[in-house]
């Protein structure tokens, strides 16, 4: 347990990132398992929980980019042999994540499994690993501003309503379309190339994130009449979760930035010890994500006889039991075994598949 605590609280680990991922896991569970009144409205407290819809998955994508950046040199991107190995191992992880995603889809649990989309996004990130923050931030900004208008046209193509289109959409995770979502990953890469240990940077992330989110959602509300003019503009200027509209994309990305900054600041205080279960859960996000879908599938199969009904499963009030089970399980595992089982397995396979020159010589 001492070794596990040292790993979670070590000087080489940013606890704020684990905390942000833990919040993303809880938000994902809430979005999946609770019936939430929509849309989010600051003047109506009963809608505040709607903040988890869409934004939890965007936070996951941004944090995935941050993690890729930190494992490939942080503020000093790797090059040469280390870059080759990093790209190879990320490629292997992408393949493993895609296979796991397809297996989870086959459980029939009624959610859009994000893992196939992650696999595609990891592949798209491979050419960007050598870039620094000064280059990545403009690329991310351009993608986040331009791609909602392109994705609105792509998403309206009749092909996606055909049987072939529906099948392809499943295997590439088109519910999280990669032309649009790569912007979130690139933003995370850029953030991971900055010095996230600096409290001033964390504070800037909070201020800029909150300010940009308020502006984006406010502008989206003003654009309502224009959005209603056609199907295309209705998608391109939408503020609704998972719509891919410009205000939703900018607002969701800014919210993720603010959450990351806030978590980095909280992790610098004693409160971080109170939040240890959340940090432990965030330290093994792939395990937590997989566990909740498998528990859901088994529970629904036993209680309902099938895994597909969503509203019937929500009527069983599964949020608190499943959330407590996932968080408690991750915490116990983190304190006794250390790294999450799926994280450890995938890392081992990646290391064995792509080795450095020194490792091959052993």
mmCIF file of C-alpha atoms in Angstrom:
data_model
loop_
_atom_site.group_PDB
_atom_site.id
_atom_site.type_symbol
_atom_site.label_atom_id
_atom_site.label_comp_id
_atom_site.label_asym_id
_atom_site.label_seq_id
_atom_site.Cartn_x
_atom_site.Cartn_y
_atom_site.Cartn_z
ATOM 1 C CA UNK A 1 0.000 0.000 0.000
ATOM 2 C CA UNK A 2 2.892 2.335 0.709
ATOM 3 C CA UNK A 3 4.220 1.703 -2.800
ATOM 4 C CA UNK A 4 0.759 2.294 -4.272
ATOM 5 C CA UNK A 5 0.343 5.567 -2.383
ATOM 6 C CA UNK A 6 3.808 6.625 -3.457
ATOM 7 C CA UNK A 7 2.825 5.972 -7.044
ATOM 8 C CA UNK A 8 -0.411 7.987 -6.794
ATOM 9 C CA UNK A 9 1.304 10.841 -4.968
ATOM 10 C CA UNK A 10 4.782 10.646 -6.460
ATOM 11 C CA UNK A 11 6.622 13.731 -7.630
ATOM 12 C CA UNK A 12 6.545 12.438 -11.204
ATOM 13 C CA UNK A 13 2.724 12.148 -11.251
ATOM 14 C CA UNK A 14 0.248 14.985 -11.699
ATOM 15 C CA UNK A 15 -2.563 14.098 -9.328
ATOM 16 C CA UNK A 16 -4.759 16.804 -10.822
ATOM 17 C CA UNK A 17 -4.966 14.893 -14.087
ATOM 18 C CA UNK A 18 -6.074 11.747 -12.256
ATOM 19 C CA UNK A 19 -8.660 13.821 -10.402
ATOM 20 C CA UNK A 20 -9.980 15.304 -13.656
ATOM 21 C CA UNK A 21 -10.243 11.825 -15.182
ATOM 22 C CA UNK A 22 -12.040 10.611 -12.063
ATOM 23 C CA UNK A 23 -14.579 13.415 -12.441
ATOM 24 C CA UNK A 24 -14.983 12.458 -16.098
ATOM 25 C CA UNK A 25 -15.756 8.874 -15.056
ATOM 26 C CA UNK A 26 -18.414 10.045 -12.576
ATOM 27 C CA UNK A 27 -19.852 12.384 -15.193
ATOM 28 C CA UNK A 28 -19.981 9.547 -17.701
ATOM 29 C CA UNK A 29 -21.820 7.326 -15.205
ATOM 30 C CA UNK A 30 -24.318 10.100 -14.501
ATOM 31 C CA UNK A 31 -24.905 10.745 -18.198
ATOM 32 C CA UNK A 32 -25.462 7.037 -18.833
ATOM 33 C CA UNK A 33 -27.505 6.067 -15.794
ATOM 34 C CA UNK A 34 -29.529 9.101 -14.678
ATOM 35 C CA UNK A 35 -32.576 10.661 -16.285
ATOM 36 C CA UNK A 36 -31.510 14.300 -16.497
ATOM 37 C CA UNK A 37 -33.734 17.281 -17.215
ATOM 38 C CA UNK A 38 -32.480 19.234 -20.225
ATOM 39 C CA UNK A 39 -31.248 21.706 -21.315
ATOM 40 C CA UNK A 40 -28.748 23.150 -18.837
ATOM 41 C CA UNK A 41 -29.965 26.492 -17.480
ATOM 42 C CA UNK A 42 -28.198 28.483 -14.765
ATOM 43 C CA UNK A 43 -31.565 29.801 -13.555
ATOM 44 C CA UNK A 44 -33.033 26.280 -13.111
ATOM 45 C CA UNK A 45 -31.077 24.184 -10.556
ATOM 46 C CA UNK A 46 -32.908 21.011 -11.587
ATOM 47 C CA UNK A 47 -31.085 21.165 -14.932
ATOM 48 C CA UNK A 48 -27.573 21.692 -13.567
ATOM 49 C CA UNK A 49 -26.736 18.001 -13.755
ATOM 50 C CA UNK A 50 -27.072 18.315 -17.535
ATOM 51 C CA UNK A 51 -23.535 19.721 -17.468
ATOM 52 C CA UNK A 52 -22.254 16.120 -17.593
ATOM 53 C CA UNK A 53 -23.951 15.375 -20.926
ATOM 54 C CA UNK A 54 -21.443 15.606 -23.751
ATOM 55 C CA UNK A 55 -18.899 17.479 -21.648
ATOM 56 C CA UNK A 56 -17.716 14.357 -19.795
ATOM 57 C CA UNK A 57 -16.723 12.660 -23.056
ATOM 58 C CA UNK A 58 -15.022 15.843 -24.303
ATOM 59 C CA UNK A 59 -13.090 16.013 -21.028
ATOM 60 C CA UNK A 60 -11.998 12.397 -21.584
ATOM 61 C CA UNK A 61 -10.766 13.247 -25.102
ATOM 62 C CA UNK A 62 -8.813 16.314 -23.953
ATOM 63 C CA UNK A 63 -7.246 14.341 -21.110
ATOM 64 C CA UNK A 64 -6.321 11.573 -23.543
ATOM 65 C CA UNK A 65 -4.310 14.147 -25.460
ATOM 66 C CA UNK A 66 -2.696 15.358 -22.235
ATOM 67 C CA UNK A 67 -1.699 11.793 -21.346
ATOM 68 C CA UNK A 68 -0.205 11.191 -24.789
ATOM 69 C CA UNK A 69 1.829 14.375 -24.434
ATOM 70 C CA UNK A 70 3.112 13.464 -20.961
ATOM 71 C CA UNK A 71 4.162 9.966 -22.050
ATOM 72 C CA UNK A 72 6.027 11.379 -25.066
ATOM 73 C CA UNK A 73 8.225 13.911 -23.331
ATOM 74 C CA UNK A 74 5.905 16.502 -21.836
ATOM 75 C CA UNK A 75 7.343 19.957 -22.448
ATOM 76 C CA UNK A 76 10.260 18.406 -24.406
ATOM 77 C CA UNK A 77 8.831 16.106 -27.110
ATOM 78 C CA UNK A 78 10.798 12.922 -27.722
ATOM 79 C CA UNK A 79 12.711 12.418 -30.948
ATOM 80 C CA UNK A 80 14.789 9.785 -32.728
ATOM 81 C CA UNK A 81 14.622 6.290 -31.258
ATOM 82 C CA UNK A 82 12.296 7.367 -28.439
ATOM 83 C CA UNK A 83 9.850 8.893 -30.929
ATOM 84 C CA UNK A 84 9.856 5.707 -33.021
ATOM 85 C CA UNK A 85 9.126 3.582 -29.961
ATOM 86 C CA UNK A 86 6.453 5.990 -28.681
ATOM 87 C CA UNK A 87 4.643 5.944 -32.023
ATOM 88 C CA UNK A 88 4.842 2.172 -32.272
ATOM 89 C CA UNK A 89 3.492 1.627 -28.790
ATOM 90 C CA UNK A 90 0.694 4.139 -29.310
ATOM 91 C CA UNK A 91 -0.213 2.277 -32.504
ATOM 92 C CA UNK A 92 -0.394 -1.018 -30.585
ATOM 93 C CA UNK A 93 -2.532 0.587 -27.884
ATOM 94 C CA UNK A 94 -4.871 1.926 -30.554
ATOM 95 C CA UNK A 95 -5.354 -1.580 -31.931
ATOM 96 C CA UNK A 96 -6.015 -3.049 -28.488
ATOM 97 C CA UNK A 97 -8.451 -0.277 -27.597
ATOM 98 C CA UNK A 98 -10.324 -0.794 -30.871
ATOM 99 C CA UNK A 99 -10.711 -4.538 -30.214
ATOM 100 C CA UNK A 100 -11.889 -3.891 -26.656
ATOM 101 C CA UNK A 101 -14.360 -1.310 -27.956
ATOM 102 C CA UNK A 102 -15.870 -3.766 -30.440
ATOM 103 C CA UNK A 103 -16.212 -6.392 -27.699
ATOM 104 C CA UNK A 104 -18.013 -3.895 -25.464
ATOM 105 C CA UNK A 105 -20.369 -2.964 -28.308
ATOM 106 C CA UNK A 106 -21.241 -6.647 -28.629
ATOM 107 C CA UNK A 107 -22.540 -6.658 -25.040
ATOM 108 C CA UNK A 108 -25.563 -4.742 -26.356
ATOM 109 C CA UNK A 109 -25.402 -2.101 -23.615
ATOM 110 C CA UNK A 110 -27.246 0.939 -25.061
ATOM 111 C CA UNK A 111 -24.440 3.492 -25.077
ATOM 112 C CA UNK A 112 -22.192 4.808 -27.829
ATOM 113 C CA UNK A 113 -18.906 3.103 -26.928
ATOM 114 C CA UNK A 114 -16.158 5.681 -27.356
ATOM 115 C CA UNK A 115 -13.203 3.284 -27.592
ATOM 116 C CA UNK A 116 -13.275 2.686 -31.390
ATOM 117 C CA UNK A 117 -13.200 6.464 -31.834
ATOM 118 C CA UNK A 118 -10.225 6.656 -29.456
ATOM 119 C CA UNK A 119 -8.366 4.139 -31.579
ATOM 120 C CA UNK A 120 -8.836 6.279 -34.688
ATOM 121 C CA UNK A 121 -7.899 9.452 -32.802
ATOM 122 C CA UNK A 122 -4.690 7.850 -31.510
ATOM 123 C CA UNK A 123 -3.722 7.027 -35.103
ATOM 124 C CA UNK A 124 -4.373 10.617 -36.167
ATOM 125 C CA UNK A 125 -2.220 11.873 -33.287
ATOM 126 C CA UNK A 126 0.863 9.901 -34.378
ATOM 127 C CA UNK A 127 2.259 12.577 -36.770
ATOM 128 C CA UNK A 128 1.861 15.280 -34.098
ATOM 129 C CA UNK A 129 3.989 13.787 -31.331
ATOM 130 C CA UNK A 130 7.100 15.801 -32.130
ATOM 131 C CA UNK A 131 5.310 19.174 -32.123
ATOM 132 C CA UNK A 132 5.556 21.691 -29.290
ATOM 133 C CA UNK A 133 2.799 23.685 -27.606
ATOM 134 C CA UNK A 134 3.396 26.784 -29.724
ATOM 135 C CA UNK A 135 2.499 24.807 -32.841
ATOM 136 C CA UNK A 136 -0.185 22.579 -31.347
ATOM 137 C CA UNK A 137 -2.368 25.350 -29.888
ATOM 138 C CA UNK A 138 -2.989 27.047 -33.282
ATOM 139 C CA UNK A 139 -3.687 23.654 -34.890
ATOM 140 C CA UNK A 140 -6.185 22.833 -32.136
ATOM 141 C CA UNK A 141 -7.855 26.236 -32.443
ATOM 142 C CA UNK A 142 -8.197 25.888 -36.208
ATOM 143 C CA UNK A 143 -9.673 22.392 -35.920
ATOM 144 C CA UNK A 144 -12.144 23.368 -33.214
ATOM 145 C CA UNK A 145 -13.372 26.413 -35.140
ATOM 146 C CA UNK A 146 -13.448 24.996 -38.685
ATOM 147 C CA UNK A 147 -14.397 21.349 -38.291
ATOM 148 C CA UNK A 148 -17.905 21.873 -36.843
ATOM 149 C CA UNK A 149 -18.957 23.354 -40.197
ATOM 150 C CA UNK A 150 -17.397 20.466 -42.138
ATOM 151 C CA UNK A 151 -18.709 17.834 -39.758
ATOM 152 C CA UNK A 152 -22.237 19.261 -40.005
ATOM 153 C CA UNK A 153 -22.174 18.472 -43.731
ATOM 154 C CA UNK A 154 -20.542 15.066 -43.264
ATOM 155 C CA UNK A 155 -23.020 14.051 -40.583
ATOM 156 C CA UNK A 156 -26.002 14.859 -42.796
ATOM 157 C CA UNK A 157 -24.864 12.554 -45.595
ATOM 158 C CA UNK A 158 -27.561 9.929 -46.388
ATOM 159 C CA UNK A 159 -24.891 7.208 -46.273
ATOM 160 C CA UNK A 160 -25.019 7.070 -42.459
ATOM 161 C CA UNK A 161 -28.681 5.990 -42.594
ATOM 162 C CA UNK A 162 -27.913 2.914 -44.708
ATOM 163 C CA UNK A 163 -27.113 -0.506 -43.162
ATOM 164 C CA UNK A 164 -23.533 -0.210 -44.407
ATOM 165 C CA UNK A 165 -23.220 3.276 -42.967
ATOM 166 C CA UNK A 166 -24.553 2.186 -39.598
ATOM 167 C CA UNK A 167 -22.056 -0.691 -39.458
ATOM 168 C CA UNK A 168 -19.117 1.525 -40.396
ATOM 169 C CA UNK A 169 -20.256 4.142 -37.886
ATOM 170 C CA UNK A 170 -20.042 1.533 -35.128
ATOM 171 C CA UNK A 171 -16.563 0.273 -35.963
ATOM 172 C CA UNK A 172 -15.040 3.770 -36.289
ATOM 173 C CA UNK A 173 -16.943 5.328 -33.401
ATOM 174 C CA UNK A 174 -18.746 7.859 -35.614
ATOM 175 C CA UNK A 175 -20.866 8.966 -32.644
ATOM 176 C CA UNK A 176 -17.618 10.774 -31.786
ATOM 177 C CA UNK A 177 -16.590 11.703 -35.356
ATOM 178 C CA UNK A 178 -12.822 11.837 -35.720
ATOM 179 C CA UNK A 179 -12.721 14.859 -38.097
ATOM 180 C CA UNK A 180 -14.176 16.895 -35.234
ATOM 181 C CA UNK A 181 -12.883 15.112 -32.138
ATOM 182 C CA UNK A 182 -9.246 15.191 -33.173
ATOM 183 C CA UNK A 183 -9.403 18.868 -32.212
ATOM 184 C CA UNK A 184 -10.001 17.890 -28.564
ATOM 185 C CA UNK A 185 -7.067 15.483 -28.601
ATOM 186 C CA UNK A 186 -4.761 18.083 -30.190
ATOM 187 C CA UNK A 187 -5.859 20.596 -27.554
ATOM 188 C CA UNK A 188 -4.911 18.053 -24.899
ATOM 189 C CA UNK A 189 -1.562 17.468 -26.590
ATOM 190 C CA UNK A 190 -0.912 21.201 -26.511
ATOM 191 C CA UNK A 191 -1.846 21.431 -22.829
ATOM 192 C CA UNK A 192 0.398 18.470 -22.028
ATOM 193 C CA UNK A 193 3.315 20.268 -23.692
ATOM 194 C CA UNK A 194 2.991 23.153 -21.204
ATOM 195 C CA UNK A 195 4.291 23.101 -17.641
ATOM 196 C CA UNK A 196 1.184 21.854 -15.876
ATOM 197 C CA UNK A 197 3.095 21.798 -12.586
ATOM 198 C CA UNK A 198 3.063 25.599 -12.566
ATOM 199 C CA UNK A 199 0.181 26.906 -10.446
ATOM 200 C CA UNK A 200 0.008 30.073 -12.537
ATOM 201 C CA UNK A 201 -0.673 28.049 -15.676
ATOM 202 C CA UNK A 202 -3.392 26.088 -13.859
ATOM 203 C CA UNK A 203 -5.032 29.342 -12.752
ATOM 204 C CA UNK A 204 -4.876 30.706 -16.299
ATOM 205 C CA UNK A 205 -6.575 27.533 -17.567
ATOM 206 C CA UNK A 206 -9.434 28.053 -15.108
ATOM 207 C CA UNK A 207 -9.956 31.723 -15.997
ATOM 208 C CA UNK A 208 -9.653 31.231 -19.754
ATOM 209 C CA UNK A 209 -11.748 28.081 -19.717
ATOM 210 C CA UNK A 210 -14.634 29.588 -17.765
ATOM 211 C CA UNK A 211 -14.583 32.809 -19.772
ATOM 212 C CA UNK A 212 -14.475 31.045 -23.140
ATOM 213 C CA UNK A 213 -17.213 28.603 -22.164
ATOM 214 C CA UNK A 214 -19.563 31.380 -21.064
ATOM 215 C CA UNK A 215 -18.894 33.296 -24.285
ATOM 216 C CA UNK A 216 -19.383 30.223 -26.501
ATOM 217 C CA UNK A 217 -22.654 29.105 -24.942
ATOM 218 C CA UNK A 218 -23.928 32.677 -24.791
ATOM 219 C CA UNK A 219 -23.143 33.236 -28.466
ATOM 220 C CA UNK A 220 -24.772 29.919 -29.268
ATOM 221 C CA UNK A 221 -27.960 31.060 -27.609
ATOM 222 C CA UNK A 222 -27.959 34.270 -29.642
ATOM 223 C CA UNK A 223 -27.428 32.241 -32.830
ATOM 224 C CA UNK A 224 -30.648 30.312 -32.240
ATOM 225 C CA UNK A 225 -32.700 32.031 -34.989
ATOM 226 C CA UNK A 226 -29.955 31.416 -37.543
ATOM 227 C CA UNK A 227 -29.596 27.799 -36.416
ATOM 228 C CA UNK A 228 -33.302 27.225 -36.953
ATOM 229 C CA UNK A 229 -33.065 28.319 -40.581
ATOM 230 C CA UNK A 230 -31.994 24.899 -41.920
ATOM 231 C CA UNK A 231 -30.876 21.432 -40.936
ATOM 232 C CA UNK A 232 -27.256 22.318 -41.721
ATOM 233 C CA UNK A 233 -27.124 25.502 -39.626
ATOM 234 C CA UNK A 234 -29.156 23.806 -36.930
ATOM 235 C CA UNK A 235 -26.298 21.319 -36.493
ATOM 236 C CA UNK A 236 -23.376 23.668 -37.156
ATOM 237 C CA UNK A 237 -24.521 26.261 -34.595
ATOM 238 C CA UNK A 238 -26.079 23.935 -32.025
ATOM 239 C CA UNK A 239 -25.319 24.126 -28.313
ATOM 240 C CA UNK A 240 -26.815 20.695 -27.577
ATOM 241 C CA UNK A 241 -24.569 17.935 -26.179
ATOM 242 C CA UNK A 242 -23.055 15.629 -28.822
ATOM 243 C CA UNK A 243 -24.357 17.863 -31.616
ATOM 244 C CA UNK A 244 -20.900 18.897 -32.838
ATOM 245 C CA UNK A 245 -22.080 22.482 -33.270
ATOM 246 C CA UNK A 246 -19.516 25.260 -32.980
ATOM 247 C CA UNK A 247 -20.799 26.634 -29.627
ATOM 248 C CA UNK A 248 -20.982 23.124 -28.163
ATOM 249 C CA UNK A 249 -17.482 22.257 -29.358
ATOM 250 C CA UNK A 250 -15.852 25.465 -28.123
ATOM 251 C CA UNK A 251 -17.866 25.485 -24.914
ATOM 252 C CA UNK A 252 -17.157 21.823 -24.193
ATOM 253 C CA UNK A 253 -13.439 22.199 -24.879
ATOM 254 C CA UNK A 254 -13.272 25.314 -22.698
ATOM 255 C CA UNK A 255 -15.116 23.510 -19.896
ATOM 256 C CA UNK A 256 -12.571 20.688 -20.079
ATOM 257 C CA UNK A 257 -9.726 23.205 -19.853
ATOM 258 C CA UNK A 258 -11.318 24.863 -16.805
ATOM 259 C CA UNK A 259 -11.897 21.502 -15.079
ATOM 260 C CA UNK A 260 -8.300 20.458 -15.727
ATOM 261 C CA UNK A 261 -6.968 23.737 -14.325
ATOM 262 C CA UNK A 262 -9.207 23.520 -11.275
ATOM 263 C CA UNK A 263 -8.172 19.932 -10.565
ATOM 264 C CA UNK A 264 -4.494 20.831 -10.880
ATOM 265 C CA UNK A 265 -5.010 23.564 -8.279
ATOM 266 C CA UNK A 266 -6.995 21.311 -5.933
ATOM 267 C CA UNK A 267 -4.262 18.661 -6.163
ATOM 268 C CA UNK A 268 -1.848 21.184 -4.637
ATOM 269 C CA UNK A 269 -3.922 21.312 -1.415
ATOM 270 C CA UNK A 270 -4.623 18.783 1.380
ATOM 271 C CA UNK A 271 -8.096 18.272 -0.123
ATOM 272 C CA UNK A 272 -6.434 15.955 -2.618
ATOM 273 C CA UNK A 273 -6.229 13.286 0.107
ATOM 274 C CA UNK A 274 -9.976 13.437 0.676
ATOM 275 C CA UNK A 275 -10.431 12.916 -3.054
ATOM 276 C CA UNK A 276 -8.104 9.897 -3.183
ATOM 277 C CA UNK A 277 -10.884 7.523 -4.397
ATOM 278 C CA UNK A 278 -11.592 9.822 -7.334
ATOM 279 C CA UNK A 279 -7.872 10.045 -8.135
ATOM 280 C CA UNK A 280 -7.530 6.265 -7.918
ATOM 281 C CA UNK A 281 -10.449 5.867 -10.320
ATOM 282 C CA UNK A 282 -8.953 8.436 -12.674
ATOM 283 C CA UNK A 283 -5.626 6.600 -12.596
ATOM 284 C CA UNK A 284 -7.266 3.636 -14.357
ATOM 285 C CA UNK A 285 -9.890 5.179 -16.676
ATOM 286 C CA UNK A 286 -9.896 2.317 -19.181
ATOM 287 C CA UNK A 287 -10.545 -0.211 -16.430
ATOM 288 C CA UNK A 288 -13.270 1.967 -14.895
ATOM 289 C CA UNK A 289 -14.963 2.506 -18.262
ATOM 290 C CA UNK A 290 -14.900 -1.190 -19.115
ATOM 291 C CA UNK A 291 -16.011 -2.266 -15.652
ATOM 292 C CA UNK A 292 -19.103 -0.080 -15.649
ATOM 293 C CA UNK A 293 -20.280 -1.448 -19.006
ATOM 294 C CA UNK A 294 -19.658 -5.069 -17.991
ATOM 295 C CA UNK A 295 -21.449 -4.625 -14.651
ATOM 296 C CA UNK A 296 -24.300 -2.918 -16.504
ATOM 297 C CA UNK A 297 -24.556 -5.785 -18.984
ATOM 298 C CA UNK A 298 -24.641 -8.481 -16.289
ATOM 299 C CA UNK A 299 -27.078 -6.552 -14.078
ATOM 300 C CA UNK A 300 -29.467 -5.840 -16.970
ATOM 301 C CA UNK A 301 -29.289 -9.425 -18.177
ATOM 302 C CA UNK A 302 -30.179 -10.771 -14.737
ATOM 303 C CA UNK A 303 -32.848 -8.180 -13.917
ATOM 304 C CA UNK A 304 -34.404 -7.584 -17.331
ATOM 305 C CA UNK A 305 -33.437 -10.627 -19.358
ATOM 306 C CA UNK A 306 -31.642 -8.461 -21.951
ATOM 307 C CA UNK A 307 -29.013 -5.731 -22.037
ATOM 308 C CA UNK A 308 -30.611 -3.356 -24.532
ATOM 309 C CA UNK A 309 -33.414 -1.456 -22.703
ATOM 310 C CA UNK A 310 -32.121 1.894 -21.403
ATOM 311 C CA UNK A 311 -35.125 3.420 -19.665
ATOM 312 C CA UNK A 312 -36.062 0.164 -17.995
ATOM 313 C CA UNK A 313 -32.538 -0.178 -16.649
ATOM 314 C CA UNK A 314 -32.557 3.413 -15.370
ATOM 315 C CA UNK A 315 -35.760 2.609 -13.484
ATOM 316 C CA UNK A 316 -33.692 0.164 -11.394
ATOM 317 C CA UNK A 317 -31.834 3.241 -10.050
ATOM 318 C CA UNK A 318 -28.388 1.843 -10.844
ATOM 319 C CA UNK A 319 -26.359 5.067 -10.584
ATOM 320 C CA UNK A 320 -25.291 4.969 -6.949
ATOM 321 C CA UNK A 321 -24.692 1.199 -6.651
ATOM 322 C CA UNK A 322 -22.716 1.067 -9.886
ATOM 323 C CA UNK A 323 -20.771 4.260 -9.157
ATOM 324 C CA UNK A 324 -19.853 3.125 -5.647
ATOM 325 C CA UNK A 325 -18.835 -0.289 -6.976
ATOM 326 C CA UNK A 326 -16.596 1.182 -9.672
ATOM 327 C CA UNK A 327 -14.972 3.805 -7.419
ATOM 328 C CA UNK A 328 -14.505 1.395 -4.508
ATOM 329 C CA UNK A 329 -13.132 -1.325 -6.769
ATOM 330 C CA UNK A 330 -10.661 1.039 -8.419
ATOM 331 C CA UNK A 331 -9.561 2.414 -5.052
ATOM 332 C CA UNK A 332 -8.958 -1.005 -3.519
ATOM 333 C CA UNK A 333 -7.090 -2.142 -6.620
ATOM 334 C CA UNK A 334 -4.968 1.025 -6.728
ATOM 335 C CA UNK A 335 -4.013 0.674 -3.057
ATOM 336 C CA UNK A 336 -3.201 -3.030 -3.230
ATOM 337 C CA UNK A 337 -2.145 -3.823 -6.788
ATOM 338 C CA UNK A 338 -1.131 -0.425 -8.171
ATOM 339 C CA UNK A 339 -1.759 0.199 -11.848
ATOM 340 C CA UNK A 340 -5.153 -0.729 -13.302
ATOM 341 C CA UNK A 341 -5.394 -4.230 -14.785
ATOM 342 C CA UNK A 342 -6.257 -3.155 -18.339
ATOM 343 C CA UNK A 343 -3.757 -0.292 -18.244
ATOM 344 C CA UNK A 344 -1.051 -2.705 -17.099
ATOM 345 C CA UNK A 345 -1.982 -5.347 -19.686
ATOM 346 C CA UNK A 346 -2.065 -2.916 -22.604
ATOM 347 C CA UNK A 347 1.220 -1.319 -21.538
ATOM 348 C CA UNK A 348 2.859 -4.758 -21.296
ATOM 349 C CA UNK A 349 1.647 -5.785 -24.755
ATOM 350 C CA UNK A 350 2.825 -2.459 -26.214
ATOM 351 C CA UNK A 351 6.262 -2.807 -24.607
ATOM 352 C CA UNK A 352 6.640 -6.377 -25.811
ATOM 353 C CA UNK A 353 5.491 -5.470 -29.320
ATOM 354 C CA UNK A 354 7.683 -2.402 -29.803
ATOM 355 C CA UNK A 355 11.041 -2.482 -28.051
ATOM 356 C CA UNK A 356 13.989 -0.136 -27.943
ATOM 357 C CA UNK A 357 17.347 -1.154 -29.362
ATOM 358 C CA UNK A 358 18.631 -1.765 -25.822
ATOM 359 C CA UNK A 359 15.638 -3.963 -24.987
ATOM 360 C CA UNK A 360 16.117 -6.034 -28.140
ATOM 361 C CA UNK A 361 19.774 -6.567 -27.291
ATOM 362 C CA UNK A 362 18.966 -8.139 -23.908
#
